[in-house]
Coordinates of C-alpha atoms in Angstrom, one line a residue:
X219 CA 3.1 67.3 147.7
X220 CA 2.6 66.3 151.3
X221 CA -0.1 68.0 153.2
X222 CA 1.3 71.1 155.0
X223 CA -0.1 71.2 158.5
X224 CA 0.9 74.8 158.9
X225 CA -2.4 75.8 157.4
X226 CA -1.4 77.6 154.2
X227 CA -1.8 76.5 150.6
X228 CA 1.7 77.7 149.7
X229 CA 5.1 76.9 151.4
X230 CA 5.4 78.9 154.7
X231 CA 8.5 80.7 156.0
X232 CA 9.7 78.1 158.5
X233 CA 12.1 80.6 160.2
X234 CA 9.3 83.0 161.0
X235 CA 7.5 80.4 163.2
X236 CA 7.8 80.7 166.9
X237 CA 10.5 78.5 168.4
X238 CA 7.9 76.6 170.5
X239 CA 5.9 75.9 167.4
X240 CA 8.8 74.6 165.4
X241 CA 9.9 72.4 168.3
X242 CA 6.4 71.1 168.8
X243 CA 6.2 70.1 165.1
X244 CA 9.6 68.3 165.4
X245 CA 8.3 66.5 168.5
X246 CA 5.3 65.3 166.5
X247 CA 7.6 63.7 163.9
X248 CA 8.1 60.8 166.3
X249 CA 4.6 59.7 166.0
X250 CA 4.8 59.6 162.2
X251 CA 8.0 57.6 162.4
X252 CA 6.4 55.1 164.7
X253 CA 3.4 54.8 162.4
X254 CA 5.7 54.2 159.4
X255 CA 8.1 52.0 161.3
X256 CA 7.6 48.8 159.3
X257 CA 8.3 50.7 156.1
X258 CA 11.4 52.2 157.5
X259 CA 12.6 48.8 158.8
X260 CA 12.1 47.3 155.4
X261 CA 13.9 50.1 153.6
X262 CA 16.8 50.0 156.0
X263 CA 17.4 46.3 155.4
X264 CA 20.7 45.6 153.7
X265 CA 23.3 42.8 153.6
X266 CA 25.0 44.3 156.7
X267 CA 21.6 45.1 158.4
X268 CA 19.7 41.8 158.4
X269 CA 18.2 42.0 161.9
X270 CA 15.1 44.3 162.2
X271 CA 15.7 44.5 165.9
X272 CA 18.8 46.5 165.2
X273 CA 16.9 49.1 163.2
X274 CA 14.3 49.4 165.9
X275 CA 16.7 49.7 168.8
X276 CA 19.6 51.5 167.2
X277 CA 17.8 53.8 164.9
X278 CA 14.0 54.3 165.6
X279 CA 14.0 54.3 169.4
X280 CA 16.8 56.8 169.8
X281 CA 15.5 59.0 167.0
X282 CA 12.0 59.2 168.4
X283 CA 13.5 59.9 171.8
X284 CA 15.5 62.8 170.4
X285 CA 12.4 64.2 168.6
X286 CA 10.4 64.2 171.8
X287 CA 13.2 65.7 173.7
X288 CA 13.4 68.6 171.2
X289 CA 9.6 69.0 171.6
X290 CA 9.8 69.3 175.3
X291 CA 13.2 71.0 175.9
X292 CA 14.0 72.7 172.7
X293 CA 12.1 76.0 173.5
X294 CA 13.9 76.4 176.8
X295 CA 17.4 75.7 175.3
X296 CA 16.8 78.2 172.4
X297 CA 15.2 80.9 174.6
X298 CA 16.7 84.3 174.8
X299 CA 19.0 85.0 177.7
X300 CA 18.9 88.4 179.4
X301 CA 22.0 89.8 181.3
X302 CA 20.9 92.7 183.5
X303 CA 22.2 94.2 186.7
X304 CA 23.3 90.9 188.4
X305 CA 26.9 90.3 187.7
X306 CA 27.3 93.4 185.5
X307 CA 30.7 95.2 185.7
X308 CA 30.4 98.6 187.4
X309 CA 31.9 100.3 184.3
X310 CA 29.0 99.0 182.2
X311 CA 26.4 100.9 184.3
X312 CA 23.1 101.1 182.5
X313 CA 23.9 98.4 179.9
X314 CA 21.5 95.5 179.5
X315 CA 22.3 92.7 177.0
X316 CA 20.2 90.1 175.4
X317 CA 21.7 86.9 173.8
X318 CA 19.5 85.5 171.1
X319 CA 20.0 82.1 169.4
X320 CA 19.2 82.8 165.8
X321 CA 19.2 80.4 162.8
X322 CA 22.4 80.0 161.0
X323 CA 20.6 79.8 157.6
X324 CA 20.9 76.9 155.2
X325 CA 22.3 73.7 156.6
X326 CA 23.7 71.0 154.4
X327 CA 23.6 67.5 156.1
X328 CA 25.7 64.8 154.5
X329 CA 24.6 61.5 155.9
X330 CA 26.3 58.1 156.1
X331 CA 25.2 54.6 154.9
X332 CA 25.6 52.7 158.2
X333 CA 22.9 54.5 160.2
X334 CA 20.7 56.1 157.5
X335 CA 17.7 56.9 159.8
X336 CA 19.0 57.9 163.3
X337 CA 22.0 60.1 162.4
X338 CA 20.6 62.3 159.7
X339 CA 17.2 62.3 161.4
X340 CA 18.6 63.9 164.6
X341 CA 20.7 66.3 162.8
X342 CA 17.8 67.4 160.5
X343 CA 15.5 67.7 163.5
X344 CA 17.9 69.9 165.5
X345 CA 18.7 72.1 162.4
X346 CA 14.9 72.6 161.7
X347 CA 14.0 73.2 165.4
X348 CA 16.6 76.0 165.4
X349 CA 14.9 77.6 162.4
X350 CA 17.2 76.7 159.6
X351 CA 16.4 75.3 156.3
X352 CA 18.0 71.9 155.5
X353 CA 19.4 70.2 152.4
X354 CA 19.7 66.5 153.2
X355 CA 22.0 64.4 151.0
X356 CA 21.6 60.6 151.6
X357 CA 24.4 58.2 151.2
X358 CA 24.4 56.2 147.9
X359 CA 22.0 53.3 148.4
X360 CA 20.0 55.0 151.1
X361 CA 17.8 57.2 148.8
X362 CA 14.5 55.3 149.6
X363 CA 14.8 55.2 153.3
X364 CA 15.8 58.9 153.4
X365 CA 12.7 59.7 151.3
X366 CA 10.6 57.9 153.9
X367 CA 12.3 59.8 156.7
X368 CA 11.7 63.1 155.0
X369 CA 8.1 62.2 154.4
X370 CA 7.6 61.8 158.2
X371 CA 8.9 65.4 158.7
X372 CA 6.5 66.6 156.0
X373 CA 3.6 64.7 157.5
X374 CA 4.2 66.3 160.9
X375 CA 4.1 69.8 159.4
X376 CA 7.5 70.7 158.3
X377 CA 7.1 72.8 155.2
X378 CA 8.6 71.6 151.9
X379 CA 10.6 74.8 151.5
X380 CA 12.4 74.1 154.8
X381 CA 13.6 70.5 154.0
X382 CA 14.9 69.3 150.7
X383 CA 16.3 65.9 149.8
X384 CA 19.3 66.1 147.4
X385 CA 20.6 63.4 145.1
X386 CA 22.9 60.9 146.7
X387 CA 25.9 61.4 144.4
X388 CA 28.9 63.4 145.6
X389 CA 28.4 66.1 142.9
X390 CA 25.1 67.1 144.6
X391 CA 26.9 68.0 147.8
X392 CA 29.7 69.8 145.9
X393 CA 27.1 71.8 143.9
X394 CA 25.1 72.7 147.0
X395 CA 28.3 74.0 148.7
X396 CA 29.3 75.9 145.6
X397 CA 25.9 77.6 145.4
X398 CA 26.2 78.5 149.1
X399 CA 25.3 77.0 152.4
X400 CA 25.9 78.4 155.9
X401 CA 26.8 75.2 157.7
X402 CA 27.9 71.7 156.7
X403 CA 27.2 68.7 159.0
X404 CA 29.0 65.5 157.8
X405 CA 28.9 62.0 159.2
X406 CA 31.5 59.9 157.4
X407 CA 35.1 58.9 157.2
X408 CA 38.2 61.0 157.9
X409 CA 39.2 61.1 154.3
X410 CA 35.7 62.4 153.3
X411 CA 35.9 65.0 156.1
X412 CA 39.2 66.4 154.7
X413 CA 37.7 66.7 151.2
X414 CA 34.6 68.5 152.5
X415 CA 36.7 70.8 154.6
X416 CA 38.9 71.7 151.7
X417 CA 35.8 72.9 149.7
X418 CA 34.3 74.6 152.8
X419 CA 37.5 76.5 153.4
X420 CA 37.1 78.3 150.1
X421 CA 34.0 80.1 151.4
X422 CA 34.9 79.9 155.1
X423 CA 31.8 77.8 155.7
X424 CA 31.7 76.3 159.2
X425 CA 31.5 72.6 159.5
X426 CA 30.6 70.0 162.1
X427 CA 32.5 66.7 161.5
X428 CA 31.2 63.5 163.0
X429 CA 33.9 61.1 161.7
X430 CA 35.3 57.7 162.2
X431 CA 36.5 56.0 165.3
X432 CA 38.9 53.3 166.6
X433 CA 37.3 52.9 170.0
X434 CA 38.9 51.3 173.0
X435 CA 37.6 49.1 175.7
X436 CA 39.6 49.2 179.0
X437 CA 38.9 46.2 181.3
X438 CA 40.0 46.7 184.9
X439 CA 41.4 43.4 186.5
X440 CA 38.6 43.6 189.1
X441 CA 35.9 44.3 186.5
X442 CA 33.1 42.0 185.5
X443 CA 34.9 40.1 182.7
X444 CA 31.8 38.3 181.5
X445 CA 29.9 41.6 181.3
X446 CA 32.7 43.1 179.4
X447 CA 32.9 40.2 177.0
X448 CA 29.2 40.2 176.3
X449 CA 29.4 43.9 175.6
X450 CA 32.4 43.5 173.3
X451 CA 30.7 40.6 171.4
X452 CA 27.5 42.8 171.0
X453 CA 29.5 45.7 169.7
X454 CA 31.4 43.7 167.2
X455 CA 28.3 42.2 165.7
X456 CA 26.1 45.3 165.8
X457 CA 25.3 46.4 162.2
X458 CA 28.0 43.8 161.1
X459 CA 30.7 45.9 162.7
X460 CA 29.8 49.0 160.8
X461 CA 29.5 51.2 163.8
X462 CA 31.8 54.2 164.4
X463 CA 31.9 53.5 168.1
X464 CA 32.3 49.7 167.9
X465 CA 35.0 48.2 170.1
X466 CA 38.1 48.0 167.9
X467 CA 40.7 47.3 170.6
X468 CA 40.5 45.8 174.1
X469 CA 43.0 46.5 176.8
X470 CA 43.6 44.1 179.7
X471 CA 46.4 43.2 182.1
X472 CA 48.1 39.8 181.5
X473 CA 46.5 38.2 184.6
X474 CA 43.0 38.6 183.1
X475 CA 43.7 38.8 179.3
X476 CA 43.4 35.0 178.6
X477 CA 40.1 34.7 180.5
X478 CA 38.7 37.7 178.8
X479 CA 39.7 36.4 175.4
X480 CA 38.0 33.1 176.1
X481 CA 34.8 34.8 177.3
X482 CA 34.7 37.0 174.2
X483 CA 35.1 33.9 172.0
X484 CA 32.3 32.1 173.9
X485 CA 29.8 35.0 173.5
X486 CA 30.7 35.5 169.8
X487 CA 29.8 31.9 169.2
X488 CA 26.7 32.2 171.4
X489 CA 25.5 35.1 169.2
X490 CA 26.1 32.9 166.1
X491 CA 23.2 30.6 167.0
X492 CA 23.1 29.7 170.7
X493 CA 25.6 26.7 170.3
X494 CA 29.1 27.5 171.6
X495 CA 30.5 24.9 169.3
X496 CA 29.0 26.4 166.2
X497 CA 31.1 28.4 163.9
X498 CA 30.4 32.1 163.5
X499 CA 28.1 32.9 160.6
X500 CA 29.7 35.3 158.2
X501 CA 28.7 38.9 158.1
X502 CA 28.6 41.2 155.1
X503 CA 31.1 44.1 155.0
X504 CA 30.3 47.2 153.0
X505 CA 32.3 47.5 149.8
X506 CA 34.0 50.7 151.0
X507 CA 35.6 48.8 153.9
X508 CA 36.6 45.4 152.6
X509 CA 40.1 46.0 151.2
X510 CA 41.3 48.1 154.2
X511 CA 40.0 45.6 156.7
X512 CA 41.5 42.6 154.9
X513 CA 44.9 44.3 154.5
X514 CA 45.0 45.5 158.2
X515 CA 44.1 42.0 159.6
X516 CA 46.5 40.1 157.3
X517 CA 49.3 42.5 158.2
X518 CA 48.6 42.1 161.9
X519 CA 48.7 38.3 161.6
X520 CA 52.0 38.4 159.6
X521 CA 53.4 40.6 162.4
X522 CA 52.6 38.1 165.1
X523 CA 48.9 38.6 165.9
X524 CA 46.8 35.5 166.4
X525 CA 43.3 34.9 164.9
X526 CA 41.8 33.2 167.9
X527 CA 38.6 32.2 166.1
X528 CA 40.6 30.7 163.2
X529 CA 38.0 31.8 160.6
X530 CA 39.4 34.8 158.9
X531 CA 39.7 34.6 155.1
X532 CA 41.1 37.8 153.5
X533 CA 40.4 36.8 149.9
X534 CA 36.8 35.9 150.7
X535 CA 36.4 39.3 152.4
X536 CA 37.9 41.1 149.3
X537 CA 35.9 39.1 146.7
X538 CA 32.4 38.9 148.2
X539 CA 32.5 40.9 151.4
X540 CA 31.9 38.0 153.7
X541 CA 33.7 37.9 157.1
X542 CA 33.2 36.1 160.4
X543 CA 33.7 38.2 163.5
X544 CA 37.4 38.2 164.1
X545 CA 39.2 38.5 167.4
X546 CA 42.9 39.1 167.3
X547 CA 45.2 38.4 170.2
X548 CA 48.9 39.4 170.8
X549 CA 48.3 42.7 169.0
X550 CA 50.6 45.7 169.6
X551 CA 48.9 49.1 169.9
X552 CA 50.8 50.4 166.9
X553 CA 49.5 47.8 164.5
X554 CA 47.3 49.3 161.7
X555 CA 44.4 47.0 162.8
X556 CA 44.5 48.6 166.2
X557 CA 44.7 52.2 165.2
X558 CA 42.6 52.4 161.9
X559 CA 39.0 53.3 161.3
X560 CA 37.8 49.9 160.1
X561 CA 34.1 49.3 159.6
X562 CA 34.2 45.6 160.0
X563 CA 33.6 43.0 162.8
X564 CA 37.1 42.9 164.1
X565 CA 38.7 43.8 167.4
X566 CA 42.2 43.4 168.9
X567 CA 43.2 42.3 172.4
X568 CA 46.1 44.3 173.6
X569 CA 47.9 43.4 176.8
X570 CA 49.3 46.2 179.1
X571 CA 51.4 45.9 182.2
X572 CA 49.0 48.2 184.1
X573 CA 45.5 49.3 183.2
X574 CA 46.5 53.0 183.8
X575 CA 48.9 52.7 180.8
X576 CA 45.9 52.7 178.5
X577 CA 45.3 56.4 179.0
X578 CA 48.5 57.4 177.2
X579 CA 47.8 54.9 174.4
X580 CA 44.3 56.1 173.8
X581 CA 45.3 59.8 173.9
X582 CA 48.1 59.2 171.4
X583 CA 45.6 57.7 168.9
X584 CA 44.5 59.7 165.9
X585 CA 40.9 58.5 166.4
X586 CA 39.3 59.5 169.7
X587 CA 35.6 59.2 169.4
X588 CA 34.6 57.3 172.5
X589 CA 35.8 54.7 174.9
X590 CA 34.5 52.2 177.5
X591 CA 35.8 51.2 180.9
X592 CA 34.7 48.1 182.8
X593 CA 35.4 48.3 186.5
X594 CA 33.8 47.4 189.8
X595 CA 31.2 49.8 191.0
X596 CA 32.8 50.2 194.4
X597 CA 35.8 52.0 192.8
X598 CA 33.8 53.8 190.1
X599 CA 34.8 57.2 191.5
X600 CA 38.5 56.3 191.4
X601 CA 38.3 54.9 187.9
X602 CA 36.5 58.0 186.7
X603 CA 39.3 60.2 188.1
X604 CA 42.2 58.1 187.1
X605 CA 41.1 56.8 183.7
X606 CA 37.8 58.0 182.3
X607 CA 38.3 61.7 182.9
X608 CA 41.8 61.6 181.5
X609 CA 40.8 60.0 178.2
X610 CA 40.8 62.7 175.5
X611 CA 37.7 61.3 173.8
X612 CA 34.3 62.6 173.1
X613 CA 32.5 60.2 175.4
X614 CA 33.3 57.5 177.9
X615 CA 30.9 54.7 179.0
X616 CA 31.6 52.9 182.3
X617 CA 30.4 49.3 182.4
X618 CA 28.7 49.5 179.0
X619 CA 29.4 50.6 175.4
X620 CA 27.6 52.2 172.5
X621 CA 24.1 52.4 174.1
X622 CA 24.7 55.3 176.5
X623 CA 25.6 57.6 173.6
X624 CA 22.0 57.4 172.3
X625 CA 20.8 59.5 175.3
X626 CA 19.0 62.4 173.6
X627 CA 20.0 64.7 176.4
X628 CA 23.8 64.5 175.9
X629 CA 26.0 65.7 173.0
X630 CA 28.0 63.4 170.7
X631 CA 31.2 64.2 169.0
X632 CA 34.9 63.2 168.8
X633 CA 38.4 64.6 168.9
X634 CA 41.4 64.2 166.6
X635 CA 40.6 62.5 163.3
X636 CA 37.2 61.6 164.8
X637 CA 36.1 65.1 164.1
X638 CA 35.0 68.2 165.9
X639 CA 31.8 69.9 167.0
X640 CA 28.8 68.1 168.4
X641 CA 25.3 67.0 167.5
X642 CA 22.5 65.9 169.9
X643 CA 21.6 67.3 173.3
X644 CA 21.6 70.9 174.3
X645 CA 25.0 71.5 172.9
X646 CA 24.1 70.0 169.5
X647 CA 20.9 72.1 169.3
X648 CA 22.8 75.3 170.1
X649 CA 25.5 74.3 167.5
X650 CA 22.7 74.8 164.9
X651 CA 22.4 78.4 165.8
X652 CA 24.4 81.6 165.9
X653 CA 24.6 83.8 168.9
X654 CA 23.4 87.4 168.4
X655 CA 24.0 89.9 171.3
X656 CA 21.8 93.1 171.6
X657 CA 23.1 95.5 174.2
X658 CA 20.9 98.4 175.3
X659 CA 22.5 101.3 177.1
X660 CA 19.9 102.9 179.4
X661 CA 20.5 106.3 181.1
X662 CA 23.2 109.0 180.6
X663 CA 26.2 107.4 182.2
X664 CA 28.5 107.6 179.1
X665 CA 32.0 108.3 180.5
X666 CA 33.7 106.9 177.3
X667 CA 32.1 109.7 175.3
X668 CA 33.5 112.5 177.6
X669 CA 36.5 114.5 176.3
X670 CA 39.8 113.1 177.6
X671 CA 41.1 115.1 180.6
X672 CA 44.5 115.3 182.4
X673 CA 44.7 112.7 185.1
X674 CA 42.2 110.2 183.5
X675 CA 44.9 107.5 183.3
X676 CA 45.7 107.7 187.0
X677 CA 42.1 107.9 188.0
X678 CA 41.2 104.9 185.9
X679 CA 44.2 102.9 187.2
X680 CA 43.1 103.6 190.7
X681 CA 39.5 102.5 189.8
X682 CA 41.0 99.3 188.4
X683 CA 42.8 98.6 191.7
X684 CA 39.7 99.5 193.7
X685 CA 37.6 97.1 191.7
X686 CA 39.9 94.1 191.2
X687 CA 42.7 94.1 193.9
X688 CA 42.7 91.0 196.0
X689 CA 43.2 92.7 199.4
X690 CA 40.9 95.2 201.1
X691 CA 43.8 97.4 202.1
X692 CA 44.9 97.8 198.5
X693 CA 41.3 98.5 197.5
X694 CA 40.8 101.1 200.2
X695 CA 44.1 102.9 199.2
X696 CA 42.9 103.0 195.6
X697 CA 39.6 104.5 196.6
X698 CA 41.4 107.2 198.5
X699 CA 43.5 107.9 195.4
X700 CA 40.4 108.3 193.4
X701 CA 38.9 110.6 195.9
X702 CA 42.0 112.8 195.8
X703 CA 41.6 113.0 192.0
X704 CA 38.0 114.1 192.3

């Protein structure tokens, strides 16, 4: 058993610790993750995660940042809020209310295979900081890296009764829900989300669903095309395309679409080995995504889309999971490849008459996790109002993609089939709690307990007008009516 820094020989009651102490322990987890970073990097290596830099930058850095943010800001976010005289309605004279953020109870976290450190790590940290106990189920194949992650929590002082790692099979999750949990947090596909929600509905167990995406990149004709192309190439290759907020479709006007397409091709080849004439090295696609990706790409090509890199091989993808980054041109927005949650290195170039037309296309999509807009800085305010703020997605990055969502201060979540609820940031931390209101009535002003009298309705109606009428004349007339009623 790991050493318990809480100072007792037996498991402690995690919920009974002061909020500040829990948050401080969670903040300390970052140092243990940093100390064990090489082990975590090695355990995170897989056919679709061959670059250790990706594990460091996309998992360890944002997770440690989130831990430290909880250590610093968590106590203030979770502190009790007092509502006294200021802003209190007159008819609640003498009432003072306190809003407490209390633990929900037992939180079941169902993690995904594509980011086995960062995503479950943040969710576990927030649930524990809020005072909950956590059951953490790793994705199949991620058992070892999850054990190392859990060990970092234990080493920092999280008690073993507060955090338990489950088996990775689906039955362990079903069994935990059957035995009873108070909140389920899922990171996964939309189909998995539906199955989990069906079981959760039987016991009315609340859920937070962080599901798939089919994210859009909107490139303004005056935007920096090279910057947009570099970002798109980066997003397509990150974790072999197995990123829920990877660029799946790119919108551009006809005047700039060809140039943008050529720049994306250039940067994809540059990523392959620094030689623009070199073919893209194949990437490994997870077994759960191969058939769907192959079918969607082949159907698009049969319907008129163009494989501009000329390297796609559907049979190879199905048989051994290998696939070169694939850029499709001449794609219609209703093609499956442009509106499905594909975890593969593929993106579609969609031409629109006007860049503003993208708003309706994105908002009509089933998957609305995040989006990116590339536009010149001198019209950033206009772009924000006309495009970014009108997109019905969880987050919008302007002149970047993916990376801004790792800010530990901001929430992350989607809409539509991309899920609901949020994790991370203040909102994510509060989502791991329940609000409890304690109202204390001081003094003897208790008109609601008085026996009903003739004329009460007219008096109260006059009081309503005196308090809430828009004009001072109406209010004064209402006060006179009240005075006449005694």
